[in-house]
Amino acid sequence: MAVCVAVIAKENYPLYIRCVPTQSELKFHYTVHTSLDVVEEKISAVGKAMADQRELYLGLLYPTEDYKVYGYVTNSKVKFVIVVDSSNTSLRDNEIRSMFRKLHNSFTDVMCNPFYNPGDPIQSKAFDGTVSAMMVPSC
Amino acid sequence: MADEALFQFLHNELIQYVNNAESGENENGRCVSKLENMGFRVGQGLIERFTKDTARFKDELDVMKFICKDFWTCVFKKQIDNLRTNHQGIYVLQDNKFRLLTQLSAGKQYLEHAPKYLAFTCGLVRGGLYNLGVKSIVTAEVSVMPACKFQVMIQKI
């Protein structure tokens, strides 16, 4: 399961970020920040070689020693980043995909909430709940 | 269909409400821009929902086609009848039987009220495009109801 989930706005500032071992929060901020360059690269590559990859799910962005970073970009250019522990080998691509799917559904609900202002940090409890469900249970 | 009627009634009430709230000098302009802004927010939300399962868009034209086909079908139960472009950032969307005007008149009568009934839709299109990363100005034009044209001017950065 995920150790960090982040939602990044179109203009590349964080809308939402949550990590499980809260003491290493800064490290995850760095990880997510570095991943944005890879995301950018992947989207601009789509423009050139169109047919091969036009899916919203970008797949594995890059692996580090301890973590694997996965990315997803919506049509409105909002980026989702999920960081999972490398030691967790049982996690398949399909499961990551469905996690992003759930995240996107929940994000859409937030966007359609009339009390939410597009571009503001996400404070919705329902969204929080969805994210909690896909995080590793903190001990 | 019931939901069609509901949207129309709500839209009519919306115009009525905004029109009553804005009284005094220069009310018409304020009313139109208020409706436009409402549409903008709704468009942003709607496009987020509609594009959830679609593939990434190739270019601007691809986005416009989506607005004309899928977006229009979802909101107005029909497609845009004609899309024209000069390939330099101006698109003209023509709807020969625009649903929000069909109940109003079928000729030149009440032509002066048309801007109010189109402002929300202009905002809807602008908000949708904005959320897909296309900044634009959308204006509407009617000569004989219920046909109308939406002109989309893309703002290049």
PDB file of N, CA and C in Angstrom, chain B residues 28-74:
ATOM      1  N   ASN B  28     -28.074  45.007 -16.908  1.00  0.00           N
ATOM      2  CA  ASN B  28     -27.989  43.922 -17.879  1.00  0.00           C
ATOM      3  C   ASN B  28     -26.578  43.367 -18.002  1.00  0.00           C
ATOM      4  N   GLY B  29     -25.599  44.258 -18.029  1.00  0.00           N
ATOM      5  CA  GLY B  29     -24.203  43.830 -18.142  1.00  0.00           C
ATOM      6  C   GLY B  29     -23.775  43.018 -16.937  1.00  0.00           C
ATOM      7  N   ARG B  30     -24.187  43.497 -15.753  1.00  0.00           N
ATOM      8  CA  ARG B  30     -23.805  42.803 -14.516  1.00  0.00           C
ATOM      9  C   ARG B  30     -24.456  41.430 -14.449  1.00  0.00           C
ATOM     10  N   CYS B  31     -25.708  41.388 -14.890  1.00  0.00           N
ATOM     11  CA  CYS B  31     -26.470  40.140 -14.884  1.00  0.00           C
ATOM     12  C   CYS B  31     -25.786  39.117 -15.782  1.00  0.00           C
ATOM     13  N   VAL B  32     -25.385  39.565 -16.967  1.00  0.00           N
ATOM     14  CA  VAL B  32     -24.748  38.661 -17.919  1.00  0.00           C
ATOM     15  C   VAL B  32     -23.424  38.146 -17.372  1.00  0.00           C
ATOM     16  N   SER B  33     -22.627  39.053 -16.773  1.00  0.00           N
ATOM     17  CA  SER B  33     -21.316  38.587 -16.306  1.00  0.00           C
ATOM     18  C   SER B  33     -21.452  37.685 -15.085  1.00  0.00           C
ATOM     19  N   LYS B  34     -22.490  37.921 -14.289  1.00  0.00           N
ATOM     20  CA  LYS B  34     -22.711  37.040 -13.137  1.00  0.00           C
ATOM     21  C   LYS B  34     -23.078  35.627 -13.605  1.00  0.00           C
ATOM     22  N   LEU B  35     -23.966  35.559 -14.585  1.00  0.00           N
ATOM     23  CA  LEU B  35     -24.367  34.257 -15.131  1.00  0.00           C
ATOM     24  C   LEU B  35     -23.186  33.558 -15.779  1.00  0.00           C
ATOM     25  N   GLU B  36     -22.361  34.356 -16.445  1.00  0.00           N
ATOM     26  CA  GLU B  36     -21.191  33.817 -17.124  1.00  0.00           C
ATOM     27  C   GLU B  36     -20.246  33.185 -16.102  1.00  0.00           C
ATOM     28  N   ASN B  37     -20.052  33.889 -14.982  1.00  0.00           N
ATOM     29  CA  ASN B  37     -19.165  33.367 -13.943  1.00  0.00           C
ATOM     30  C   ASN B  37     -19.712  32.090 -13.305  1.00  0.00           C
ATOM     31  N   MET B  38     -21.041  32.043 -13.143  1.00  0.00           N
ATOM     32  CA  MET B  38     -21.646  30.811 -12.622  1.00  0.00           C
ATOM     33  C   MET B  38     -21.368  29.661 -13.569  1.00  0.00           C
ATOM     34  N   GLY B  39     -21.564  29.926 -14.856  1.00  0.00           N
ATOM     35  CA  GLY B  39     -21.320  28.901 -15.868  1.00  0.00           C
ATOM     36  C   GLY B  39     -19.885  28.440 -15.858  1.00  0.00           C
ATOM     37  N   PHE B  40     -18.974  29.377 -15.635  1.00  0.00           N
ATOM     38  CA  PHE B  40     -17.542  29.071 -15.620  1.00  0.00           C
ATOM     39  C   PHE B  40     -17.221  28.005 -14.582  1.00  0.00           C
ATOM     40  N   ARG B  41     -17.760  28.210 -13.375  1.00  0.00           N
ATOM     41  CA  ARG B  41     -17.488  27.260 -12.286  1.00  0.00           C
ATOM     42  C   ARG B  41     -18.114  25.907 -12.587  1.00  0.00           C
ATOM     43  N   VAL B  42     -19.337  25.937 -13.110  1.00  0.00           N
ATOM     44  CA  VAL B  42     -20.024  24.681 -13.422  1.00  0.00           C
ATOM     45  C   VAL B  42     -19.276  23.938 -14.531  1.00  0.00           C
ATOM     46  N   GLY B  43     -18.818  24.689 -15.518  1.00  0.00           N
ATOM     47  CA  GLY B  43     -18.074  24.082 -16.626  1.00  0.00           C
ATOM     48  C   GLY B  43     -16.817  23.388 -16.152  1.00  0.00           C
ATOM     49  N   GLN B  44     -16.124  24.031 -15.208  1.00  0.00           N
ATOM     50  CA  GLN B  44     -14.902  23.431 -14.665  1.00  0.00           C
ATOM     51  C   GLN B  44     -15.205  22.085 -14.020  1.00  0.00           C
ATOM     52  N   GLY B  45     -16.269  22.055 -13.222  1.00  0.00           N
ATOM     53  CA  GLY B  45     -16.644  20.810 -12.551  1.00  0.00           C
ATOM     54  C   GLY B  45     -17.077  19.742 -13.543  1.00  0.00           C
ATOM     55  N   LEU B  46     -17.903  20.147 -14.507  1.00  0.00           N
ATOM     56  CA  LEU B  46     -18.442  19.184 -15.470  1.00  0.00           C
ATOM     57  C   LEU B  46     -17.338  18.539 -16.295  1.00  0.00           C
ATOM     58  N   ILE B  47     -16.404  19.353 -16.770  1.00  0.00           N
ATOM     59  CA  ILE B  47     -15.369  18.813 -17.647  1.00  0.00           C
ATOM     60  C   ILE B  47     -14.499  17.830 -16.886  1.00  0.00           C
ATOM     61  N   GLU B  48     -14.323  18.080 -15.597  1.00  0.00           N
ATOM     62  CA  GLU B  48     -13.551  17.149 -14.767  1.00  0.00           C
ATOM     63  C   GLU B  48     -14.233  15.779 -14.778  1.00  0.00           C
ATOM     64  N   ARG B  49     -15.548  15.785 -14.705  1.00  0.00           N
ATOM     65  CA  ARG B  49     -16.296  14.535 -14.681  1.00  0.00           C
ATOM     66  C   ARG B  49     -16.327  13.870 -16.060  1.00  0.00           C
ATOM     67  N   PHE B  50     -16.563  14.670 -17.097  1.00  0.00           N
ATOM     68  CA  PHE B  50     -16.716  14.095 -18.439  1.00  0.00           C
ATOM     69  C   PHE B  50     -15.409  13.526 -18.984  1.00  0.00           C
ATOM     70  N   THR B  51     -14.277  14.115 -18.622  1.00  0.00           N
ATOM     71  CA  THR B  51     -13.014  13.663 -19.216  1.00  0.00           C
ATOM     72  C   THR B  51     -12.341  12.594 -18.365  1.00  0.00           C
ATOM     73  N   LYS B  52     -13.069  12.056 -17.395  1.00  0.00           N
ATOM     74  CA  LYS B  52     -12.462  11.112 -16.476  1.00  0.00           C
ATOM     75  C   LYS B  52     -12.001   9.848 -17.194  1.00  0.00           C
ATOM     76  N   ASP B  53     -12.778   9.398 -18.170  1.00  0.00           N
ATOM     77  CA  ASP B  53     -12.451   8.134 -18.827  1.00  0.00           C
ATOM     78  C   ASP B  53     -11.966   8.311 -20.264  1.00  0.00           C
ATOM     79  N   THR B  54     -11.715   9.535 -20.668  1.00  0.00           N
ATOM     80  CA  THR B  54     -11.262   9.718 -22.046  1.00  0.00           C
ATOM     81  C   THR B  54      -9.741   9.730 -22.089  1.00  0.00           C
ATOM     82  N   ALA B  55      -9.212   9.426 -23.271  1.00  0.00           N
ATOM     83  CA  ALA B  55      -7.761   9.451 -23.444  1.00  0.00           C
ATOM     84  C   ALA B  55      -7.296  10.906 -23.445  1.00  0.00           C
ATOM     85  N   ARG B  56      -5.990  11.071 -23.297  1.00  0.00           N
ATOM     86  CA  ARG B  56      -5.431  12.422 -23.298  1.00  0.00           C
ATOM     87  C   ARG B  56      -5.649  13.085 -24.654  1.00  0.00           C
ATOM     88  N   PHE B  57      -5.894  14.400 -24.645  1.00  0.00           N
ATOM     89  CA  PHE B  57      -6.162  15.090 -25.908  1.00  0.00           C
ATOM     90  C   PHE B  57      -4.861  15.401 -26.640  1.00  0.00           C
ATOM     91  N   LYS B  58      -4.944  15.286 -27.971  1.00  0.00           N
ATOM     92  CA  LYS B  58      -3.757  15.520 -28.786  1.00  0.00           C
ATOM     93  C   LYS B  58      -3.431  17.001 -28.876  1.00  0.00           C
ATOM     94  N   ASP B  59      -4.435  17.765 -29.270  1.00  0.00           N
ATOM     95  CA  ASP B  59      -4.201  19.202 -29.466  1.00  0.00           C
ATOM     96  C   ASP B  59      -5.488  19.979 -29.217  1.00  0.00           C
ATOM     97  N   GLU B  60      -5.433  21.239 -29.544  1.00  0.00           N
ATOM     98  CA  GLU B  60      -6.548  22.149 -29.326  1.00  0.00           C
ATOM     99  C   GLU B  60      -7.800  21.702 -30.077  1.00  0.00           C
ATOM    100  N   LEU B  61      -7.605  21.292 -31.340  1.00  0.00           N
ATOM    101  CA  LEU B  61      -8.748  20.879 -32.158  1.00  0.00           C
ATOM    102  C   LEU B  61      -9.440  19.664 -31.550  1.00  0.00           C
ATOM    103  N   ASP B  62      -8.643  18.775 -31.010  1.00  0.00           N
ATOM    104  CA  ASP B  62      -9.167  17.588 -30.356  1.00  0.00           C
ATOM    105  C   ASP B  62     -10.057  17.990 -29.180  1.00  0.00           C
ATOM    106  N   VAL B  63      -9.612  18.988 -28.433  1.00  0.00           N
ATOM    107  CA  VAL B  63     -10.376  19.495 -27.301  1.00  0.00           C
ATOM    108  C   VAL B  63     -11.694  20.098 -27.787  1.00  0.00           C
ATOM    109  N   MET B  64     -11.616  20.889 -28.859  1.00  0.00           N
ATOM    110  CA  MET B  64     -12.825  21.526 -29.387  1.00  0.00           C
ATOM    111  C   MET B  64     -13.832  20.487 -29.862  1.00  0.00           C
ATOM    112  N   LYS B  65     -13.320  19.438 -30.499  1.00  0.00           N
ATOM    113  CA  LYS B  65     -14.210  18.377 -30.978  1.00  0.00           C
ATOM    114  C   LYS B  65     -14.916  17.707 -29.812  1.00  0.00           C
ATOM    115  N   PHE B  66     -14.164  17.537 -28.729  1.00  0.00           N
ATOM    116  CA  PHE B  66     -14.763  16.931 -27.540  1.00  0.00           C
ATOM    117  C   PHE B  66     -15.902  17.808 -27.011  1.00  0.00           C
ATOM    118  N   ILE B  67     -15.656  19.131 -26.988  1.00  0.00           N
ATOM    119  CA  ILE B  67     -16.689  20.060 -26.524  1.00  0.00           C
ATOM    120  C   ILE B  67     -17.929  19.962 -27.422  1.00  0.00           C
ATOM    121  N   CYS B  68     -17.703  19.919 -28.736  1.00  0.00           N
ATOM    122  CA  CYS B  68     -18.821  19.890 -29.681  1.00  0.00           C
ATOM    123  C   CYS B  68     -19.613  18.597 -29.614  1.00  0.00           C
ATOM    124  N   LYS B  69     -18.911  17.494 -29.417  1.00  0.00           N
ATOM    125  CA  LYS B  69     -19.608  16.205 -29.449  1.00  0.00           C
ATOM    126  C   LYS B  69     -20.044  15.782 -28.051  1.00  0.00           C
ATOM    127  N   ASP B  70     -19.085  15.330 -27.255  1.00  0.00           N
ATOM    128  CA  ASP B  70     -19.431  14.709 -25.972  1.00  0.00           C
ATOM    129  C   ASP B  70     -20.028  15.701 -24.986  1.00  0.00           C
ATOM    130  N   PHE B  71     -19.363  16.827 -24.830  1.00  0.00           N
ATOM    131  CA  PHE B  71     -19.813  17.817 -23.842  1.00  0.00           C
ATOM    132  C   PHE B  71     -21.211  18.313 -24.198  1.00  0.00           C
ATOM    133  N   TRP B  72     -21.401  18.667 -25.460  1.00  0.00           N
ATOM    134  CA  TRP B  72     -22.696  19.204 -25.891  1.00  0.00           C
ATOM    135  C   TRP B  72     -23.788  18.152 -25.751  1.00  0.00           C
ATOM    136  N   THR B  73     -23.458  16.905 -26.084  1.00  0.00           N
ATOM    137  CA  THR B  73     -24.458  15.844 -25.977  1.00  0.00           C
ATOM    138  C   THR B  73     -24.873  15.639 -24.523  1.00  0.00           C
ATOM    139  N   CYS B  74     -23.898  15.705 -23.625  1.00  0.00           N
ATOM    140  CA  CYS B  74     -24.227  15.496 -22.213  1.00  0.00           C
ATOM    141  C   CYS B  74     -25.086  16.627 -21.666  1.00  0.00           C
TER     142      CYS B  74
END
